Backbone as XML, in Angstrom:
<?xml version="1.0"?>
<chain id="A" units="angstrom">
  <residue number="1" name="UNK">
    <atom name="N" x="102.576" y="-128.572" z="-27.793"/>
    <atom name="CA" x="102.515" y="-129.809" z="-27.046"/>
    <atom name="C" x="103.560" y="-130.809" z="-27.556"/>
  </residue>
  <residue number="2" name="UNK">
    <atom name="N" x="103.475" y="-130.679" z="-29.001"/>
    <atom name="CA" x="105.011" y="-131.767" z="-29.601"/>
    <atom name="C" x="106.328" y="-131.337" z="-28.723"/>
  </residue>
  <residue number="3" name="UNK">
    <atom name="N" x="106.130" y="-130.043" z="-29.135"/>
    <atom name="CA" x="107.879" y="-129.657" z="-28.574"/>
    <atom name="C" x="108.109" y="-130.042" z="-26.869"/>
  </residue>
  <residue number="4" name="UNK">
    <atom name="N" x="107.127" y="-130.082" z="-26.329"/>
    <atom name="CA" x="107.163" y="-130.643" z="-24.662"/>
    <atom name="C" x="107.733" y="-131.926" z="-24.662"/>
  </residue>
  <residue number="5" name="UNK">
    <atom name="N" x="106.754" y="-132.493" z="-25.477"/>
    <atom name="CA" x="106.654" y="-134.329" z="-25.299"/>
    <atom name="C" x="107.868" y="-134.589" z="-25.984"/>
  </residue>
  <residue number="6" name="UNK">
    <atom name="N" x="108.598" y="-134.197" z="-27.058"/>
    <atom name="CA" x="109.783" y="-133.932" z="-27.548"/>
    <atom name="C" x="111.339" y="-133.880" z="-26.782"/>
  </residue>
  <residue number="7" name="UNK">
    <atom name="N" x="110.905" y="-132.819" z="-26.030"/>
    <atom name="CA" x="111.658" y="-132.487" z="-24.967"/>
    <atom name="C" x="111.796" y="-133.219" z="-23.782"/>
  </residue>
  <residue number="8" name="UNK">
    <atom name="N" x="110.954" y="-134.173" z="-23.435"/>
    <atom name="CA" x="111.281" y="-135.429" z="-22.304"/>
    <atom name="C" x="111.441" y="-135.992" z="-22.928"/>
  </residue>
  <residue number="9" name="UNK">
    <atom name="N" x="111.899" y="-136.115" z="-23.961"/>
    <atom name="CA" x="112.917" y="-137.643" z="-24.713"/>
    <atom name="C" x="111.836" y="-138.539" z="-25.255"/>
  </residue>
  <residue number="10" name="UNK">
    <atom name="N" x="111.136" y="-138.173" z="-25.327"/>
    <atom name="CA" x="109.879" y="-139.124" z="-26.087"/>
    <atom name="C" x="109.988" y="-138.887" z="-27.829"/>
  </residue>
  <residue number="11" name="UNK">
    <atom name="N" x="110.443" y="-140.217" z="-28.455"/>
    <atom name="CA" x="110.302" y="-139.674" z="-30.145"/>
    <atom name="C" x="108.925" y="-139.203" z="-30.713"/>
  </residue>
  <residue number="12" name="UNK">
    <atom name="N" x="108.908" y="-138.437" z="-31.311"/>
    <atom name="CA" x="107.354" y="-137.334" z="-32.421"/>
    <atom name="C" x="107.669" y="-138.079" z="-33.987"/>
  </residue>
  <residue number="13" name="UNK">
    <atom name="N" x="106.726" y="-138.846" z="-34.046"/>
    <atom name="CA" x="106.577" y="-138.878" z="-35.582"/>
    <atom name="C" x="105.369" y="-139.660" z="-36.107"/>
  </residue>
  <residue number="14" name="UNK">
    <atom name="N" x="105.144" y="-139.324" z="-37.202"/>
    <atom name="CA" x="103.524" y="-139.076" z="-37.867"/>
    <atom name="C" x="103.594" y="-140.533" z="-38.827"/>
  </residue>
  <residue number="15" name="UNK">
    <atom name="N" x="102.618" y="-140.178" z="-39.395"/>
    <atom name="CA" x="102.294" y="-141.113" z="-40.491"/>
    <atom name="C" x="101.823" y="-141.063" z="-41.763"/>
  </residue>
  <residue number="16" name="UNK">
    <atom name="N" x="102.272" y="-141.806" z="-42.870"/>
    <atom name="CA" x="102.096" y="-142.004" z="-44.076"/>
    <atom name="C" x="100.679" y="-142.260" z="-44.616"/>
  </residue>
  <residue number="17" name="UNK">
    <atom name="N" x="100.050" y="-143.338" z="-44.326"/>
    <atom name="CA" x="98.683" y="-143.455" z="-44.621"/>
    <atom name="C" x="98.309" y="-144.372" z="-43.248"/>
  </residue>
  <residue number="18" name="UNK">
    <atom name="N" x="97.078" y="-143.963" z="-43.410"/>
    <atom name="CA" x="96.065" y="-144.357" z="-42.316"/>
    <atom name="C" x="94.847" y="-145.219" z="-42.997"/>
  </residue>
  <residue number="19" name="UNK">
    <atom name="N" x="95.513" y="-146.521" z="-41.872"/>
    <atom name="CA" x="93.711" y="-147.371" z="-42.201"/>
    <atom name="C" x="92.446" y="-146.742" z="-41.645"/>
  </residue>
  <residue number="20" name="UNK">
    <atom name="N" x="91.741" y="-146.198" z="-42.598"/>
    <atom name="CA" x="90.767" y="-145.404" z="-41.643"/>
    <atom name="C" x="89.580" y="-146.736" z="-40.917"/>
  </residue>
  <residue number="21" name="UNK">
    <atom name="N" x="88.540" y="-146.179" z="-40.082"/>
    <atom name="CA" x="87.631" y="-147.076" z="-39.600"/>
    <atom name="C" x="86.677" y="-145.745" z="-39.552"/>
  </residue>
  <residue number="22" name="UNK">
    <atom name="N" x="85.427" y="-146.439" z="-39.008"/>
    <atom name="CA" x="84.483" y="-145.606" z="-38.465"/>
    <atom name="C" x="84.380" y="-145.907" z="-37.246"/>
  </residue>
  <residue number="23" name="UNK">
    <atom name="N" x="84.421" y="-144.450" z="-36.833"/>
    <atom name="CA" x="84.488" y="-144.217" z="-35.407"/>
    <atom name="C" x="83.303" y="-144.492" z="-34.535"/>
  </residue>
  <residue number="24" name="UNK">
    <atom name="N" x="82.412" y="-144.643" z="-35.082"/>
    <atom name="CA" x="81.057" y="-145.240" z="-34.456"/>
    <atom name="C" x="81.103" y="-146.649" z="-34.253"/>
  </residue>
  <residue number="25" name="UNK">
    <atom name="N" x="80.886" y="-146.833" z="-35.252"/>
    <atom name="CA" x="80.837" y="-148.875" z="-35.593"/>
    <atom name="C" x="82.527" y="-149.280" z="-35.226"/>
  </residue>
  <residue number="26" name="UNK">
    <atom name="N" x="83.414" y="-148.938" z="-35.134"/>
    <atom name="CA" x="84.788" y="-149.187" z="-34.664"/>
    <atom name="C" x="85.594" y="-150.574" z="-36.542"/>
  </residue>
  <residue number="27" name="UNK">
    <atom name="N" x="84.702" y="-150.045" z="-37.478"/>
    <atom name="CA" x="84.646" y="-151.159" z="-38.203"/>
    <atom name="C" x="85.533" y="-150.180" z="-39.490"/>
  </residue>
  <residue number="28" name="UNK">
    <atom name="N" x="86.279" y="-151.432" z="-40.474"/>
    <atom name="CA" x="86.942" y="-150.651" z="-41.363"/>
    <atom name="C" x="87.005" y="-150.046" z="-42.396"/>
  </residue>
  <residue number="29" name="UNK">
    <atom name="N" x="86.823" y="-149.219" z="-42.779"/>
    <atom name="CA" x="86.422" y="-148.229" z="-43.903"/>
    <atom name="C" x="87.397" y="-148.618" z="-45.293"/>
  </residue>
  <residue number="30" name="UNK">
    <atom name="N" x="88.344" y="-149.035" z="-44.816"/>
    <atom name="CA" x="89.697" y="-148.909" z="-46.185"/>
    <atom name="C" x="89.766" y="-150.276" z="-46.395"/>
  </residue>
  <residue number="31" name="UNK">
    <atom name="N" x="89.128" y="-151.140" z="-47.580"/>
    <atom name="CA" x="89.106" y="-152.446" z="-48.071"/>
    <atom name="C" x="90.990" y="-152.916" z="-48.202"/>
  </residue>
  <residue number="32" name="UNK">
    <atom name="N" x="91.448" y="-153.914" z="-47.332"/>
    <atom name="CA" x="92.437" y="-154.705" z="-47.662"/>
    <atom name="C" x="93.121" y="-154.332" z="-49.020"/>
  </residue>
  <residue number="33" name="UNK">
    <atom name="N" x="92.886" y="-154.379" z="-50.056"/>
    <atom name="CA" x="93.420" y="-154.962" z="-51.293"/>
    <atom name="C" x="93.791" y="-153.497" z="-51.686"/>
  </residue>
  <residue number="34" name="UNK">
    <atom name="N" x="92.399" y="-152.503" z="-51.382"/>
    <atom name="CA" x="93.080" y="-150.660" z="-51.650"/>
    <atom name="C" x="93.979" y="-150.307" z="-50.720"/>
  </residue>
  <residue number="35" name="UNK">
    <atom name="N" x="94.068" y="-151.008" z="-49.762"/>
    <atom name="CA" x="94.818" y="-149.981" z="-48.825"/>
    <atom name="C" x="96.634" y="-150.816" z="-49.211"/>
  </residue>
  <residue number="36" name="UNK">
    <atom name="N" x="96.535" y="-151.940" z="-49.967"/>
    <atom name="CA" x="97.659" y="-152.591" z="-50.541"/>
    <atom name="C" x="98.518" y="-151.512" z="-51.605"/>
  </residue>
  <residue number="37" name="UNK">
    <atom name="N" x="97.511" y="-151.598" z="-52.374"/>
    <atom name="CA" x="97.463" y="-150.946" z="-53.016"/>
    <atom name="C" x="98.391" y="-149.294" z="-53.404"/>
  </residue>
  <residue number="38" name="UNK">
    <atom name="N" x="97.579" y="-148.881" z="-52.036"/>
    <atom name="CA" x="98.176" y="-146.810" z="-51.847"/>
    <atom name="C" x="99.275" y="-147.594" z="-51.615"/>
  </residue>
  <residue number="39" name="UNK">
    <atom name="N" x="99.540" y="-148.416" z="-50.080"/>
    <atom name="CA" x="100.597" y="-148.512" z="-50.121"/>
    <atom name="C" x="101.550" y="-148.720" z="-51.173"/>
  </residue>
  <residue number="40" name="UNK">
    <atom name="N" x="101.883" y="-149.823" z="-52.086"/>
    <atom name="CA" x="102.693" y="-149.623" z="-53.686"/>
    <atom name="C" x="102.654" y="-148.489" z="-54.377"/>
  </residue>
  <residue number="41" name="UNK">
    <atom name="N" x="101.533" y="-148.124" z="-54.269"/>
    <atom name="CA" x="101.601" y="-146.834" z="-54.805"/>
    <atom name="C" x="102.325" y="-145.647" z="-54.147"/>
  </residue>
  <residue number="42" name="UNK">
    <atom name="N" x="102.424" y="-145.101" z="-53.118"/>
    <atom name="CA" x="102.629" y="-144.296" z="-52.250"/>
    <atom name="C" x="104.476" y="-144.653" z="-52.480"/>
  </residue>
  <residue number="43" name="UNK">
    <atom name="N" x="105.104" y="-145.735" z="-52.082"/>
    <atom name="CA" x="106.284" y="-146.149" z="-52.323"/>
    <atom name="C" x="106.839" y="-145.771" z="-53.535"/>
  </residue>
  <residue number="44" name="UNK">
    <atom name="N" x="105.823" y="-146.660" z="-54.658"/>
    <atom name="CA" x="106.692" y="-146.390" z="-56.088"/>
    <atom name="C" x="106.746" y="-145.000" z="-56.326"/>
  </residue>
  <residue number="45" name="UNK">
    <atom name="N" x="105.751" y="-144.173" z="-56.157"/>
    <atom name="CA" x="106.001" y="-142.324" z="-56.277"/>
    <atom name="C" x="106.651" y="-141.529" z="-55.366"/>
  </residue>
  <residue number="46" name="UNK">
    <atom name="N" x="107.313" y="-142.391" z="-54.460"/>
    <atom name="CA" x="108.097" y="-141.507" z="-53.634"/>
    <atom name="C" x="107.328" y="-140.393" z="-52.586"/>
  </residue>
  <residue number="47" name="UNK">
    <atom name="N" x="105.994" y="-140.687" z="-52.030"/>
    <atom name="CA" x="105.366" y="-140.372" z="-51.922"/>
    <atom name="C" x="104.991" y="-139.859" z="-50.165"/>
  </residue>
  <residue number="48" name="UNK">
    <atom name="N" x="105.865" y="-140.388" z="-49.435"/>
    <atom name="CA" x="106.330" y="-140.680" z="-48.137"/>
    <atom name="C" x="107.236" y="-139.810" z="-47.657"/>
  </residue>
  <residue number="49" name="UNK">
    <atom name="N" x="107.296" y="-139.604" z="-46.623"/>
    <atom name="CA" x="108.161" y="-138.455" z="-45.669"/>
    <atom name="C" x="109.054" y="-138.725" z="-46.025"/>
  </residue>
  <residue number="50" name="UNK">
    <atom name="N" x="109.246" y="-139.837" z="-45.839"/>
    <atom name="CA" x="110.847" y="-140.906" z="-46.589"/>
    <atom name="C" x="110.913" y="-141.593" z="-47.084"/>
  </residue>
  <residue number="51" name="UNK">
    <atom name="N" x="111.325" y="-141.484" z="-48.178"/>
    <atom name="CA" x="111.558" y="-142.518" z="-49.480"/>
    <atom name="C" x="111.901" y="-143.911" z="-48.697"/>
  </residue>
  <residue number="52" name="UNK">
    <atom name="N" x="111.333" y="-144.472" z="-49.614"/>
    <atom name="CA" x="111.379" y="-145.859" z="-49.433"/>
    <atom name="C" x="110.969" y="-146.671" z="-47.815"/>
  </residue>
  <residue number="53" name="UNK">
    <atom name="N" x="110.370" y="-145.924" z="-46.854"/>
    <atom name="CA" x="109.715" y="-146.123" z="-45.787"/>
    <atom name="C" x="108.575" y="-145.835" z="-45.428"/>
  </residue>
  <residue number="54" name="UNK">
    <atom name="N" x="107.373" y="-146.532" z="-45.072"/>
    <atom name="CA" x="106.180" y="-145.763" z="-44.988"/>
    <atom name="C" x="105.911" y="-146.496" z="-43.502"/>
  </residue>
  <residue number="55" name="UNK">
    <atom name="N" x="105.432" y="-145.440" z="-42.863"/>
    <atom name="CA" x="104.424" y="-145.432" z="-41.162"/>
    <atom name="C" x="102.855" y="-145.516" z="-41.319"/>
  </residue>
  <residue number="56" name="UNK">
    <atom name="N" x="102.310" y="-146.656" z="-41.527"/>
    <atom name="CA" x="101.263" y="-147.045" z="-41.786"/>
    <atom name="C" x="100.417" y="-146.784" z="-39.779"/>
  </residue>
  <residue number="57" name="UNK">
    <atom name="N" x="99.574" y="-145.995" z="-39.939"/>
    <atom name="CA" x="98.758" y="-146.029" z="-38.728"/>
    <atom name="C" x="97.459" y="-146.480" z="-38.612"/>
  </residue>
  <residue number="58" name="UNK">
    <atom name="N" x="97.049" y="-147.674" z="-37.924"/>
    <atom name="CA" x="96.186" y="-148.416" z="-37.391"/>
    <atom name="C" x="95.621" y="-148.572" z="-36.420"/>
  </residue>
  <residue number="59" name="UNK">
    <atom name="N" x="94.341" y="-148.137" z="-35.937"/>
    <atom name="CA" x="94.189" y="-148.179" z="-34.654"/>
    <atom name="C" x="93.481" y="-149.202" z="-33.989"/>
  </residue>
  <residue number="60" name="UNK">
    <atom name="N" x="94.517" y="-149.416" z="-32.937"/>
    <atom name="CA" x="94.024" y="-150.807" z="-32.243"/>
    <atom name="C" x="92.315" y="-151.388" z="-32.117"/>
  </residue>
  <residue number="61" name="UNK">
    <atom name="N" x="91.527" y="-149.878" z="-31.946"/>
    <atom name="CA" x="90.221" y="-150.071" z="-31.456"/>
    <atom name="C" x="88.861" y="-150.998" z="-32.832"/>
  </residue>
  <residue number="62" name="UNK">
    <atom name="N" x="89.694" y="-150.380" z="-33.945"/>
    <atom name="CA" x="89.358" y="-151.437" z="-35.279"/>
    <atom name="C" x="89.482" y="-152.670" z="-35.538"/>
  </residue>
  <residue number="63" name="UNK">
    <atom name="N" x="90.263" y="-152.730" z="-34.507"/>
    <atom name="CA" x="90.184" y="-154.636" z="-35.027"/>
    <atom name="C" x="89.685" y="-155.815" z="-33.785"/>
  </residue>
  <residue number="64" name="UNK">
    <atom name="N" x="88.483" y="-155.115" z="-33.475"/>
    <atom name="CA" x="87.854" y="-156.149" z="-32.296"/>
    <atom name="C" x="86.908" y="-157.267" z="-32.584"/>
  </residue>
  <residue number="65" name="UNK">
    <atom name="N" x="87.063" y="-157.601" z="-33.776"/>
    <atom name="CA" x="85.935" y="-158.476" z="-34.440"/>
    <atom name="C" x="86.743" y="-159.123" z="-35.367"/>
  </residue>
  <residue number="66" name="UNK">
    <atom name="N" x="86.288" y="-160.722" z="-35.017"/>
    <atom name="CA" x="87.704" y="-161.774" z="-36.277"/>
    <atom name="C" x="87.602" y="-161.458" z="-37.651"/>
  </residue>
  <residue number="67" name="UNK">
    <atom name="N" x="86.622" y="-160.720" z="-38.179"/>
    <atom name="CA" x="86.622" y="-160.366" z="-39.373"/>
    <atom name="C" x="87.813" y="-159.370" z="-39.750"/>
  </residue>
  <residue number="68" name="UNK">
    <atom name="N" x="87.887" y="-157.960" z="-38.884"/>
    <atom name="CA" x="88.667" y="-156.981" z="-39.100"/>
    <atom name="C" x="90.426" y="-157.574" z="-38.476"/>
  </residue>
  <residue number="69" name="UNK">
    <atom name="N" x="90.326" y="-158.492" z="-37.544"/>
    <atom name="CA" x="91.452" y="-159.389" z="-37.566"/>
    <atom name="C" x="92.193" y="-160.370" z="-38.621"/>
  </residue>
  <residue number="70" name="UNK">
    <atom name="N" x="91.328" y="-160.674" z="-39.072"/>
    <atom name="CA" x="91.184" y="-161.308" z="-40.290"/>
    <atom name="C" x="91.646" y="-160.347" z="-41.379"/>
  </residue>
  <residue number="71" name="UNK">
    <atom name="N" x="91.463" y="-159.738" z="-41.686"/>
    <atom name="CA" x="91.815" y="-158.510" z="-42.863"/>
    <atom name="C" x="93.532" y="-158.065" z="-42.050"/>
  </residue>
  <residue number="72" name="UNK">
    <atom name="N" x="93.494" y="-157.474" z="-41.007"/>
    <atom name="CA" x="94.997" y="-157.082" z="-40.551"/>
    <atom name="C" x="96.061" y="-158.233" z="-40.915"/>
  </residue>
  <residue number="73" name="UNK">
    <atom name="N" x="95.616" y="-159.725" z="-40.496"/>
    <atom name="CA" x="96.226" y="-161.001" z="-40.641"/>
    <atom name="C" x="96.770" y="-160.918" z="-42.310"/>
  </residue>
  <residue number="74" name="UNK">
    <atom name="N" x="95.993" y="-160.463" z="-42.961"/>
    <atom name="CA" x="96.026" y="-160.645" z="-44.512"/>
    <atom name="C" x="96.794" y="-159.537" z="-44.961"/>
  </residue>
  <residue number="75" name="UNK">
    <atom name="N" x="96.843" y="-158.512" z="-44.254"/>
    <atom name="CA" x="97.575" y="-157.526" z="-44.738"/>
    <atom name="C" x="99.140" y="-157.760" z="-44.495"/>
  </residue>
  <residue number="76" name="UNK">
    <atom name="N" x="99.349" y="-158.395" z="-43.765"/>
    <atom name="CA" x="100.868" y="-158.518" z="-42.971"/>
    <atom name="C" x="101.178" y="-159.608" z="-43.789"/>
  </residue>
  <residue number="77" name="UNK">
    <atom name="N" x="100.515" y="-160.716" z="-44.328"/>
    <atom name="CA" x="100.978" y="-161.929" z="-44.608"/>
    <atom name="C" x="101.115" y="-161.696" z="-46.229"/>
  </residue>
  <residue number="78" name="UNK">
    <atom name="N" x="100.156" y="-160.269" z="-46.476"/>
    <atom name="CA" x="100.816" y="-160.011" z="-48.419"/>
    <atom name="C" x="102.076" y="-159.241" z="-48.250"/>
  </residue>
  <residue number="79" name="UNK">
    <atom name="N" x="102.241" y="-158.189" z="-46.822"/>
    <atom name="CA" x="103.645" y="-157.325" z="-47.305"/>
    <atom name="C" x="104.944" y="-158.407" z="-46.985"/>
  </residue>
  <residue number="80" name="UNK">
    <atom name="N" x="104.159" y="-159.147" z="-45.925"/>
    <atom name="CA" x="105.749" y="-159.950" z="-45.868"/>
    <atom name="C" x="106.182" y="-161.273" z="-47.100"/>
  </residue>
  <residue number="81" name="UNK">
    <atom name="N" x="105.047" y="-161.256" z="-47.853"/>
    <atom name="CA" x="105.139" y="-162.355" z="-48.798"/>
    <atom name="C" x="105.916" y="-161.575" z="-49.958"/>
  </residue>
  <residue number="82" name="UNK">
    <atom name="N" x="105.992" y="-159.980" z="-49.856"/>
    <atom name="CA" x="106.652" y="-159.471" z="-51.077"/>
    <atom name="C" x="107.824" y="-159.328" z="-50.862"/>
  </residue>
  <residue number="83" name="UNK">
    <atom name="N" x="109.100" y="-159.896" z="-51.305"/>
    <atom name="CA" x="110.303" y="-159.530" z="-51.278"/>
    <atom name="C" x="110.322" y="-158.118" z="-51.112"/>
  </residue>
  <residue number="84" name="UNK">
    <atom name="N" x="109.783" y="-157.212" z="-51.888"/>
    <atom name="CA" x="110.419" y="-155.528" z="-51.928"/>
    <atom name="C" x="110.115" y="-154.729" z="-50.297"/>
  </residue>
  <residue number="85" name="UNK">
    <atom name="N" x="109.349" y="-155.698" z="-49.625"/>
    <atom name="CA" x="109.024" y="-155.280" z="-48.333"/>
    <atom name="C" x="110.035" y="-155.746" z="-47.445"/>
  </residue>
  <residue number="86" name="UNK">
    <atom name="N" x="109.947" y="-154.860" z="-46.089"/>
    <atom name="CA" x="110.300" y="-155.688" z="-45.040"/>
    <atom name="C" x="110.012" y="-154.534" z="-43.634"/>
  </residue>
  <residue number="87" name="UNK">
    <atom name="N" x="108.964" y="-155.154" z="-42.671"/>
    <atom name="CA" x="108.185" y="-155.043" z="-41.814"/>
    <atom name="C" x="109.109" y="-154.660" z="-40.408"/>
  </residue>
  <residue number="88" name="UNK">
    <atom name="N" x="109.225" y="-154.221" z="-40.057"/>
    <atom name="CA" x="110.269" y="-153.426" z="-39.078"/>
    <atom name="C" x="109.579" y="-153.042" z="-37.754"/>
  </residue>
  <residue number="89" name="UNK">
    <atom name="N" x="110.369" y="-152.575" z="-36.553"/>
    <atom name="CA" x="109.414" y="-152.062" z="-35.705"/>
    <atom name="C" x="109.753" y="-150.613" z="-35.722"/>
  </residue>
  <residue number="90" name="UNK">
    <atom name="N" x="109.048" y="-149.976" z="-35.020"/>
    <atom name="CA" x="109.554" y="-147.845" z="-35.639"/>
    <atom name="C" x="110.299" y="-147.659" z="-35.103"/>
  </residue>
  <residue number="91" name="UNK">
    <atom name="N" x="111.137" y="-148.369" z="-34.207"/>
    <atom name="CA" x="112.868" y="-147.674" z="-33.657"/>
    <atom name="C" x="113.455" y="-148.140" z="-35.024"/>
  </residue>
  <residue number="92" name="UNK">
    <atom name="N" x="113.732" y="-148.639" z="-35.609"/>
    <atom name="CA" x="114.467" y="-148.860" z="-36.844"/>
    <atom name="C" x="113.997" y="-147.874" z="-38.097"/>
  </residue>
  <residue number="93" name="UNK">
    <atom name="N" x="113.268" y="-146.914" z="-37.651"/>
    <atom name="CA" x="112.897" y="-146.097" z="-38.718"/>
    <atom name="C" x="114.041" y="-144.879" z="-38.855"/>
  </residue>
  <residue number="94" name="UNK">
    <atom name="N" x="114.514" y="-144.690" z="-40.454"/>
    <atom name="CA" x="115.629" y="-143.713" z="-40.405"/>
    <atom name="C" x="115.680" y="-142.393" z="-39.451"/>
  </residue>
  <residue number="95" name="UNK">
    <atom name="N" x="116.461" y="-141.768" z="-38.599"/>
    <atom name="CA" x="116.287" y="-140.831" z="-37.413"/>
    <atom name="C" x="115.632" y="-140.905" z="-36.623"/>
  </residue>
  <residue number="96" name="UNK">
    <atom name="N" x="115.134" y="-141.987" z="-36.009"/>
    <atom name="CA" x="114.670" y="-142.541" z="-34.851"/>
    <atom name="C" x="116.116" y="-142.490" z="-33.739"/>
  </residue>
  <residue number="97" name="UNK">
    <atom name="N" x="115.635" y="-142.582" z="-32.421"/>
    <atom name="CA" x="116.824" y="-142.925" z="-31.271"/>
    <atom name="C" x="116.777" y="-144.067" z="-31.084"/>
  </residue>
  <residue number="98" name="UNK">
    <atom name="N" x="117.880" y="-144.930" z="-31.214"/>
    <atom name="CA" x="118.119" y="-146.316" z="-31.426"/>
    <atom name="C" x="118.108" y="-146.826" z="-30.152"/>
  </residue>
  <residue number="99" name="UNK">
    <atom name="N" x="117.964" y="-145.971" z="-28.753"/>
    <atom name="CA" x="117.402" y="-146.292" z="-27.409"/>
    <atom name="C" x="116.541" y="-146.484" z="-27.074"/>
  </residue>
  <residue number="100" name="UNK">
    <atom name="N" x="114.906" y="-146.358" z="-27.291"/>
    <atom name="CA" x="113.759" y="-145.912" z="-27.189"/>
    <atom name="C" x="113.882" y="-147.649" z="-27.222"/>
  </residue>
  <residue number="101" name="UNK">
    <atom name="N" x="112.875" y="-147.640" z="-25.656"/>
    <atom name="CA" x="112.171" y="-149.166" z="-25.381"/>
    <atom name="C" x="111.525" y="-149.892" z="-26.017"/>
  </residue>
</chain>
């Protein structure tokens, strides 16, 4: 099925770590501060498909409650507060097609 969706020009690519939730309660399983955390961690060990880039996957359906909004808000406002970061959208990810909408 990749190699199809591949093949109509659609980019395929995965991810590094995942905020998990529970799929029942739609609520978040991976506390803010750990999931900071892997991330530094995951980076400093080289730990990523690609060095020095990580594809963090989040799914929209987790954050329907200002609390779990609240936590996403906090997560974005510590990576962008760290100089060693910088928050991108995934066409700018190394071997991406620099066309893609």
């Amino acid at each position: 099925a990749i190699d199809s969706v591949y093949s109509a020009g659609f980019a395929v690519m995965g991810w590094d770590l995942e905020w998990m939730f529970d799929h029942k309660t739609l609520t978040l399983v991976t506390d803010t501060g750990l999931l900071l955390r892997r991330i530094d961690n995951m980076l400093e060990a080289k730990k990523t498909k690609t060095p020095g880039h990580l594809v963090l996957l989040a799914h929209d359906q987790a954050f329907q409650t200002k609390e779990s909004v609240a936590q996403l808000h906090y997560l974005f406002q510590q990576l962008k507060n760290n100089p060693e970061y910088e928050l991108v959208l995934v066409n700018s990810y190394p071997g991406i097609k620099k066309d893609l909408p």
